[in-house]
CSV table of C-alpha atoms in Angstrom, one decimal:
chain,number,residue,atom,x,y,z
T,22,UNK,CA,40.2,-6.1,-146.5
T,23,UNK,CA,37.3,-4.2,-147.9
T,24,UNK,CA,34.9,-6.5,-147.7
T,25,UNK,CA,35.4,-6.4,-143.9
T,26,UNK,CA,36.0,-2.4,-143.3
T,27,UNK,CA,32.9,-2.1,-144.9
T,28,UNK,CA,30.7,-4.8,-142.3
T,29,UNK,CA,32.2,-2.4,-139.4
T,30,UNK,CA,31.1,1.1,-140.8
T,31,UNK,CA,27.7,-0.8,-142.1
T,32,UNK,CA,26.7,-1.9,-138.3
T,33,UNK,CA,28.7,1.3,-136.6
T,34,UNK,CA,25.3,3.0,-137.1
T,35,UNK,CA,23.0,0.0,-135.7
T,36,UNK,CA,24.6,0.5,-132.5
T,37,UNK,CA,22.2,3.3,-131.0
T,38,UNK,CA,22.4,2.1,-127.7
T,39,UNK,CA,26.5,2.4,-127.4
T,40,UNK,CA,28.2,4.5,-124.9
T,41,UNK,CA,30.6,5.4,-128.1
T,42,UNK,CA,27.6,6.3,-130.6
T,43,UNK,CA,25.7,8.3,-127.7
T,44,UNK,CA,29.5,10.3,-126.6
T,45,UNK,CA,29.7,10.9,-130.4
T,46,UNK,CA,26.5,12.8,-130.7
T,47,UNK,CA,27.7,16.4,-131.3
T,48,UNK,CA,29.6,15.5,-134.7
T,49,UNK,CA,26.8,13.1,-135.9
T,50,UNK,CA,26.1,14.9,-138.9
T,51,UNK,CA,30.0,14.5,-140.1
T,52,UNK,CA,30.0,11.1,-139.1
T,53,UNK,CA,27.5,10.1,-141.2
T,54,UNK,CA,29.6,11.6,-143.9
T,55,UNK,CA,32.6,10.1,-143.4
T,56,UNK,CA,30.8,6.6,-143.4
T,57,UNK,CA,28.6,7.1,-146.7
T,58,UNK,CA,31.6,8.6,-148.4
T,59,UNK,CA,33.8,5.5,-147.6
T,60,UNK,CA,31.4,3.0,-148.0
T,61,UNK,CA,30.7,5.3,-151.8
T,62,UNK,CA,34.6,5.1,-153.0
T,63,UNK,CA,34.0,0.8,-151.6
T,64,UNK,CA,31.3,0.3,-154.1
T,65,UNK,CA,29.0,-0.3,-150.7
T,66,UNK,CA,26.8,2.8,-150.4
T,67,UNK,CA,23.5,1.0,-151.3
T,68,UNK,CA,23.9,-0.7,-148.1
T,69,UNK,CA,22.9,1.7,-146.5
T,70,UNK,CA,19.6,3.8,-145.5
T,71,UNK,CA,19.3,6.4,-148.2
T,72,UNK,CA,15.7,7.4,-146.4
T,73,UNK,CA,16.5,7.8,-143.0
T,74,UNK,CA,19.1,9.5,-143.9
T,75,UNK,CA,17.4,11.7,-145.7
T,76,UNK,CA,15.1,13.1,-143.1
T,77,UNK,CA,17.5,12.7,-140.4
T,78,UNK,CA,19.2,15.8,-142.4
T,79,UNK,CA,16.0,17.6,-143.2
T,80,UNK,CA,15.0,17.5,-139.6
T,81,UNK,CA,18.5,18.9,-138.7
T,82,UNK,CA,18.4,22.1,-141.0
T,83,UNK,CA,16.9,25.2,-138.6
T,84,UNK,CA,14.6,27.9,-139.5
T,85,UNK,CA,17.8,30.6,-139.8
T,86,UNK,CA,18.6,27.9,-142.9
T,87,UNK,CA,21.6,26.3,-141.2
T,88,UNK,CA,22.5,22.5,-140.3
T,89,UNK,CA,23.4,21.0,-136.9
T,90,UNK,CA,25.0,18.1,-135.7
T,91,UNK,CA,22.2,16.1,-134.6
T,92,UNK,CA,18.3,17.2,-133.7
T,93,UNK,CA,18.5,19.5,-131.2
T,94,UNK,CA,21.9,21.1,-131.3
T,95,UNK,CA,23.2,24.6,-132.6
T,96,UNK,CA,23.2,24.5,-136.5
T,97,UNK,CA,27.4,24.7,-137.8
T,98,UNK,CA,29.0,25.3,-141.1
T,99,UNK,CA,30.7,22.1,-140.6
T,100,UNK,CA,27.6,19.8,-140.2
T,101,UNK,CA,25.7,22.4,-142.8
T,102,UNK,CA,28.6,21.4,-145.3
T,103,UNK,CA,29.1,17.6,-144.2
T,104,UNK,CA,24.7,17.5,-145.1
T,105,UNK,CA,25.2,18.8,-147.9
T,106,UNK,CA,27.9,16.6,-149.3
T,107,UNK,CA,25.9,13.5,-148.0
T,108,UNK,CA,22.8,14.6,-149.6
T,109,UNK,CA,25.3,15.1,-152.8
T,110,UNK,CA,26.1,11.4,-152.8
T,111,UNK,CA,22.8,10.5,-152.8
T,112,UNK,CA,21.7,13.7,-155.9
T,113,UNK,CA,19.1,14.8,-153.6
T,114,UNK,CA,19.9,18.4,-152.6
T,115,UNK,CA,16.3,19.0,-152.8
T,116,UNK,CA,15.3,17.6,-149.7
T,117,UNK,CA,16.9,21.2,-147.6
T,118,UNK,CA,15.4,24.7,-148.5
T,119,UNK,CA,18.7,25.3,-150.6
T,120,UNK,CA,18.3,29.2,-150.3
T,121,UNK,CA,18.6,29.3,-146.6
T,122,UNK,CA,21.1,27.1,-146.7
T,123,UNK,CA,22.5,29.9,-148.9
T,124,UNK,CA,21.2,32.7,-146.9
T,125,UNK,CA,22.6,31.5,-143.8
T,126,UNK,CA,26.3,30.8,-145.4
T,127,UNK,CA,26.5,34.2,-146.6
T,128,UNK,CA,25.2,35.8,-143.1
T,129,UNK,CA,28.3,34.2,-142.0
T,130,UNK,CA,30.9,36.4,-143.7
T,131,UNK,CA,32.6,39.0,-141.7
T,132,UNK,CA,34.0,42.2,-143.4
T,133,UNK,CA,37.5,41.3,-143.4
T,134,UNK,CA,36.2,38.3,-145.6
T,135,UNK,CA,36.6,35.8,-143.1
T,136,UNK,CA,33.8,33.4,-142.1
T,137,UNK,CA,32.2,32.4,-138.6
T,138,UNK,CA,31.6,28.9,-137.8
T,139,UNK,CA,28.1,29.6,-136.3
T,140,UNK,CA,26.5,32.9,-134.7
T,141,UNK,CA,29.2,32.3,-131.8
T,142,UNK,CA,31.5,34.3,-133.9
T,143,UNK,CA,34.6,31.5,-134.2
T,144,UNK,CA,36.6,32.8,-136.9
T,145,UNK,CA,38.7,29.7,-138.4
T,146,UNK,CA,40.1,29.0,-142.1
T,147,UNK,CA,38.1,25.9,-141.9
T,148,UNK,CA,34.7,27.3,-142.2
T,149,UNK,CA,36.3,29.3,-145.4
T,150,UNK,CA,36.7,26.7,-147.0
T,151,UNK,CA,33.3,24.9,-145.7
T,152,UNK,CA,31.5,27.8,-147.2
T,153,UNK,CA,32.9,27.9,-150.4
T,154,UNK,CA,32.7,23.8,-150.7
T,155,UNK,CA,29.3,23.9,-149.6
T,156,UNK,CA,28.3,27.0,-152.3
T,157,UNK,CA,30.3,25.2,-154.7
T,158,UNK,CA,28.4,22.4,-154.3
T,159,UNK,CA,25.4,23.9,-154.7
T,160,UNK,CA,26.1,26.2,-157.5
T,161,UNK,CA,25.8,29.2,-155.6
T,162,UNK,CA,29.4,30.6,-155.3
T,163,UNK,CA,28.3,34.0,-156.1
T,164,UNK,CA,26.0,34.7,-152.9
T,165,UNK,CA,29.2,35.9,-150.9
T,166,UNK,CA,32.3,38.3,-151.6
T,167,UNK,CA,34.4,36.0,-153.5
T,168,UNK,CA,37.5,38.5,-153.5
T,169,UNK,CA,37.5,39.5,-149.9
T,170,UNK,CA,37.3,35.8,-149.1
T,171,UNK,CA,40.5,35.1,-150.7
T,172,UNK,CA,41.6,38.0,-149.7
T,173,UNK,CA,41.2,36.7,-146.1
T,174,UNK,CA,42.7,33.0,-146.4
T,175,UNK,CA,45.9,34.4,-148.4
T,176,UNK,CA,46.8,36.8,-145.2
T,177,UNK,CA,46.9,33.0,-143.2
T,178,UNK,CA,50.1,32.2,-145.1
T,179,UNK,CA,53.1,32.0,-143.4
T,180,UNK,CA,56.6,32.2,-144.8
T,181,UNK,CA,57.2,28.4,-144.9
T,182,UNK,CA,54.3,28.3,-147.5
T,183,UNK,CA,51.9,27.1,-145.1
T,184,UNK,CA,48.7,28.4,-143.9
T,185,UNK,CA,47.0,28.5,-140.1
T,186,UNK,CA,43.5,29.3,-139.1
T,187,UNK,CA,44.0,32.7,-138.8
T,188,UNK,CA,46.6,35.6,-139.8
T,189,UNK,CA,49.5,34.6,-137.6
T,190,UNK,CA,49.0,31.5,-136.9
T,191,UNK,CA,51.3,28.1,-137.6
T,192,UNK,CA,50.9,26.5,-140.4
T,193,UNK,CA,49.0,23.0,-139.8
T,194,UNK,CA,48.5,20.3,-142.6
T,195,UNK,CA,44.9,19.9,-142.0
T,196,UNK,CA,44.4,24.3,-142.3
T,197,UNK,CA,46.9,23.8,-145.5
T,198,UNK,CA,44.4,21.0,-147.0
T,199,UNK,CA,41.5,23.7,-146.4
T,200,UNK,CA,43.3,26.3,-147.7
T,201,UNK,CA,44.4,24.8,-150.8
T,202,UNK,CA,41.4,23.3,-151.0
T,203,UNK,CA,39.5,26.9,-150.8
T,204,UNK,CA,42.0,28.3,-153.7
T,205,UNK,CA,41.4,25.9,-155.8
T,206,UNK,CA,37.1,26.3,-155.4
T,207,UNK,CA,38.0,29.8,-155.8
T,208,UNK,CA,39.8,29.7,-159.4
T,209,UNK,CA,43.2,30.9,-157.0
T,210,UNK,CA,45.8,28.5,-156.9
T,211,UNK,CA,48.5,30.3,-158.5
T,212,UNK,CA,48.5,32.7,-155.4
T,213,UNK,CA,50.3,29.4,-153.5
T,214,UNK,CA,54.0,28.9,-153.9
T,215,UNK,CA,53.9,25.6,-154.6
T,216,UNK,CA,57.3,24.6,-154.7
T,217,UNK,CA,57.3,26.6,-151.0
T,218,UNK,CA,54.6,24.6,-149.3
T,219,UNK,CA,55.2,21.2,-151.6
T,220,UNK,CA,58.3,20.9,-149.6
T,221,UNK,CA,56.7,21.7,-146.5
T,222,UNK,CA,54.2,19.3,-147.3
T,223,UNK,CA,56.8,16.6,-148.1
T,224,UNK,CA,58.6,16.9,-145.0
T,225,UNK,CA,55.7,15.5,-143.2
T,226,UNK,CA,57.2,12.1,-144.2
T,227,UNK,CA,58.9,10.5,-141.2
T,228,UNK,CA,60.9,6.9,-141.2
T,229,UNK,CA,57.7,4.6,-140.7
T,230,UNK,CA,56.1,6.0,-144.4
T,231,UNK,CA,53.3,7.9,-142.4
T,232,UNK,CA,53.0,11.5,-142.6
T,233,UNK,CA,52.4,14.0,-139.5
T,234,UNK,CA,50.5,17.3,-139.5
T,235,UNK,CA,53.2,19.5,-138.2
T,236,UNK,CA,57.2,19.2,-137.1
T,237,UNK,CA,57.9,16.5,-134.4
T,238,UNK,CA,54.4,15.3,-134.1
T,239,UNK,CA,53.7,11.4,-134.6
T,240,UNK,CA,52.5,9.8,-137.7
T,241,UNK,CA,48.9,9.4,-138.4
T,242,UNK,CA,46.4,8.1,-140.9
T,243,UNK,CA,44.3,11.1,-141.4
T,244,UNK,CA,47.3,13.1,-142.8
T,245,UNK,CA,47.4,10.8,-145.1
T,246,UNK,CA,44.9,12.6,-146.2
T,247,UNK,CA,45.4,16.1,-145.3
T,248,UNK,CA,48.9,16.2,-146.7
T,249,UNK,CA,48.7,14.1,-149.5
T,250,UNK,CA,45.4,15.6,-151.2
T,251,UNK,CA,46.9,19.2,-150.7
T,252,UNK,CA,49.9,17.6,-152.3
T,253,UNK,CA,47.7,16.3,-154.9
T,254,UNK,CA,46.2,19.8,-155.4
T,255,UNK,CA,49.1,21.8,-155.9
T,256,UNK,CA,50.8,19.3,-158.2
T,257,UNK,CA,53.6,17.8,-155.9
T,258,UNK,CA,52.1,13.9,-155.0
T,259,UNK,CA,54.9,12.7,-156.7
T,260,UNK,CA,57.4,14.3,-153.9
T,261,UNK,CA,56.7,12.1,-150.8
T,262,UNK,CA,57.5,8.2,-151.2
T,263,UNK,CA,54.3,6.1,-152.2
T,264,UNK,CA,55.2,2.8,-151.6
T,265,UNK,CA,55.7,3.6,-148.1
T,266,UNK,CA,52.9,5.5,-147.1
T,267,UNK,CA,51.0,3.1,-148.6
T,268,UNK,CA,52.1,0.0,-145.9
T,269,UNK,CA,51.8,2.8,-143.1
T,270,UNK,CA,48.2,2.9,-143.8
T,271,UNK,CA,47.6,-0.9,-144.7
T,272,UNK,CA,49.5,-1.5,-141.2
T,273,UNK,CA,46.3,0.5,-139.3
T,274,UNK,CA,43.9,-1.6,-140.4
T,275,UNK,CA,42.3,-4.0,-137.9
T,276,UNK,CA,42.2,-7.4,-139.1
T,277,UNK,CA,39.6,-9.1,-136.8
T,278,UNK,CA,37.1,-6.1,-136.9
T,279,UNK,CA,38.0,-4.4,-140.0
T,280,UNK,CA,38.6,0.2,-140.1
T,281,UNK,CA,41.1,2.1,-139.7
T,282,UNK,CA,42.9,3.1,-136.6
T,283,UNK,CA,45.1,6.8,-136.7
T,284,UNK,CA,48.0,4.4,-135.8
T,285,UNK,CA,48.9,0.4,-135.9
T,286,UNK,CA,47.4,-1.5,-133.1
T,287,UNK,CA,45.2,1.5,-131.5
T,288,UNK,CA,41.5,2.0,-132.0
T,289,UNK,CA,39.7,2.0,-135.1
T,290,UNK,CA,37.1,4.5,-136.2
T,291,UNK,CA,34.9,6.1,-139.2
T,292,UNK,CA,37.2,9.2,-139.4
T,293,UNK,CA,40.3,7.5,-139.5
T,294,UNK,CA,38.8,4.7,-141.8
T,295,UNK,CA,37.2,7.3,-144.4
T,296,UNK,CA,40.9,9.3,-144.7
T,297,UNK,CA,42.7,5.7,-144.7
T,298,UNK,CA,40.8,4.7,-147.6
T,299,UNK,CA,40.9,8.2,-149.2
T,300,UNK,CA,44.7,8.1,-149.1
T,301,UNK,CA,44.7,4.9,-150.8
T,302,UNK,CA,42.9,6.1,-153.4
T,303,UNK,CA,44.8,9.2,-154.1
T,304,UNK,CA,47.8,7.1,-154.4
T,305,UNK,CA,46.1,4.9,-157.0
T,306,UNK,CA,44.7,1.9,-155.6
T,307,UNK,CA,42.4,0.4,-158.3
T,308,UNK,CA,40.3,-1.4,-156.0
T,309,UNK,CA,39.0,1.9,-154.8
T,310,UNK,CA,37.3,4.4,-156.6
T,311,UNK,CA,39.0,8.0,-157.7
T,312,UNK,CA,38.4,10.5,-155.1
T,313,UNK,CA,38.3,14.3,-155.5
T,314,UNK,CA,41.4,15.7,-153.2
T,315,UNK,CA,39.4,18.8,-153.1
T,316,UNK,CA,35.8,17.6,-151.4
T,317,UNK,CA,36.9,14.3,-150.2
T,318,UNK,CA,33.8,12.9,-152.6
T,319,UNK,CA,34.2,10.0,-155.4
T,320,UNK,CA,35.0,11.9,-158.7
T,321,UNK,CA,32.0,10.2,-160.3
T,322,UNK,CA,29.9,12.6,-158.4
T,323,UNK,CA,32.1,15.8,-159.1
T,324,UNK,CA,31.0,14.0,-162.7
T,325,UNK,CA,27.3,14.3,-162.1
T,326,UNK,CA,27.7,17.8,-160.5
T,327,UNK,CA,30.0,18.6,-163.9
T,328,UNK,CA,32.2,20.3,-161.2
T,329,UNK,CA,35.8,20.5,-161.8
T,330,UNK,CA,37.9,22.2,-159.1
T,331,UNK,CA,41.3,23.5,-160.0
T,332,UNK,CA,44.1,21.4,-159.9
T,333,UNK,CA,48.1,22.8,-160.2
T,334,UNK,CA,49.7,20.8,-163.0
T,335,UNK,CA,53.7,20.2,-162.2
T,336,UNK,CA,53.9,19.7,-166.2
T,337,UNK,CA,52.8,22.8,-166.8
T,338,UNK,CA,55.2,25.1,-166.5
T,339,UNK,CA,57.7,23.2,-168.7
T,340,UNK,CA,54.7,23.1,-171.1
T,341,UNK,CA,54.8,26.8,-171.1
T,342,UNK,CA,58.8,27.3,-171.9
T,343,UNK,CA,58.2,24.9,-174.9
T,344,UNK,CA,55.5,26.8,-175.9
T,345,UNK,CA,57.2,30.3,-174.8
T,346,UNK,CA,60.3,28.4,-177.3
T,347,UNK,CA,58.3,27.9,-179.9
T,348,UNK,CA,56.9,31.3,-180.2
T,349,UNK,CA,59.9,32.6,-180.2
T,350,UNK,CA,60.6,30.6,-182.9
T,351,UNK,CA,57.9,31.7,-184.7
T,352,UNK,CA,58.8,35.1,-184.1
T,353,UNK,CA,62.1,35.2,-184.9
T,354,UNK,CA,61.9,33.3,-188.3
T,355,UNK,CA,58.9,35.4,-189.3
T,356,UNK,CA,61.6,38.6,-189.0
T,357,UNK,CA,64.4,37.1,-191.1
């Protein structure tokens, strides 16, 4: 039901006058995101306003460089990053002062190689990976301390394989997909124990096809994403059962108004519709287009950007023994 999910993010925006849209304020800047991105991998983004958009963001980025939420609020790494994805989608970084931008991300970074959220001083594996996406993004990877960085997010895994928001804490699919996700920006995916966390990942699976973000928690669509693009990442898609996943998520769409709900029969919204969408793409639906498991973006853009995050190839390391065989070979007839 395309057609229809993407009539309800198209008017979600037209709504201004909503109790929903008003409540929903402080993460504008992300939902804006989430709706271009999906209505991007629909084949739908020219439907909407590429100029107000535009200078909804430029009038959101603060003097320290930063981006907020909405005009008016506290610039964030999160809303810096989700601006700078949308403006991305529509190959018009220009319209931000890209070096404050870069300035500001790289004021962030503590000296353990951790990064704030904002000047409050949250310190959370989530804005790791927000900076490095963001600086990835704009080419700039090199304005912060790349090796303390990853120094930081690799003391946040635990001994199931997992990783949590800081040293010590559990490991949560959604910190795992940020994780991974930072690793792979970072050229560091073989630091992962992929066979470890792939069947952490997995287990995530329950009986209805729908995957949770940690033990005994219920199902929900947004894992579909979390899970299954760090599963992508490190190489292990092909561990969790497909086919059922897939009718997990078809069974949270809403049929009268179109989106995506987190579960069948509750409340639709953008998050849960971009992720829903997302998951179907990673697990090949051809009426959708390819999305990157590492910036949530449609990998025609990654295209443009000619950016090519690391992925974990589960072919690879029997490549390597039959090449490691056939050296041997080599060696060993060269001898006789």
């Amino acid at each position: 039901m395309l057609d229809k999910h993407a009539d309800y993010i198209a008017a979600y925006g037209s709504k201004n006058d909503d109790y929903e849209y008003t409540l929903s304020e402080y993460l504008r800047m992300s939902g804006i995101y989430w709706g271009l991105t999906v209505m991007d991998l629909m084949g739908q983004l020219p439907r909407m306003n590429q100029q107000e958009i535009i200078d909804f963001i430029t009038a959101c980025q603060h003097e320290c460089g930063g981006i907020s939420a909405s005009i008016g609020h506290d610039p964030h790494l999160l809303y810096t990053l989700s601006a700078i994805q949308i403006l991305c989608l529509y190959d018009s970084t220009d319209a931000i002062d890209v070096d404050k931008v870069v300035e500001y991300i790289k004021g962030l970074q503590q000296e353990d190689g951790s990064f704030a959220g904002d000047k409050w001083g949250e310190i959370d594996t989530r804005f790791s990976f927000c900076a490095a996406a963001a600086l990835a993004l704009l080419g700039r990877m090199d304005a912060i301390n790349v090796d303390k960085a990853v120094e930081f997010v690799l003391s946040c895994m635990n001994f199931d394989g997992g990783f949590g928001c800081r040293p010590g804490s559990e490991s949560h699919a959604g910190q795992i997909y940020c994780c991974t996700g930072f690793l792979s920006l970072t050229g560091q995916l073989h630091q992962v124990n992929a066979d470890l966390l792939g069947w952490w990942l997995c287990e995530r699976q329950l009986l209805s096809g729908g995957l949770n973000g940690r033990p005994e928690k219920l199902p929900d669509v947004c894992y579909s994403w979390w899970v299954l693009a760090s599963l992508k990442i490190i190489g292990k898609i092909h561990w969790i059962d497909k086919a059922k996943l897939r009718t997990f998520i078809l069974a949270c769409q809403d049929e009268e108004t179109g989106g995506f709900a987190d579960r069948p029969g509750d409340m639709v919204d953008p998050f849960h519709t971009l992720f829903g969408v997302a998951g179907l793409s990673l697990l090949g639906d051809k009426q959708i287009k390819p999305v990157n498991p590492v910036l949530c973006m449609p990998e025609d853009i990654m295209q443009r950007l000619n950016l090519k995050p690391e992925l974990l190839n589960f072919f690879l390391p029997m490549l390597t023994l039959v090449l490691l065989h056939h050296r041997n070979l080599e060696i060993i007839f060269s001898h006789a």
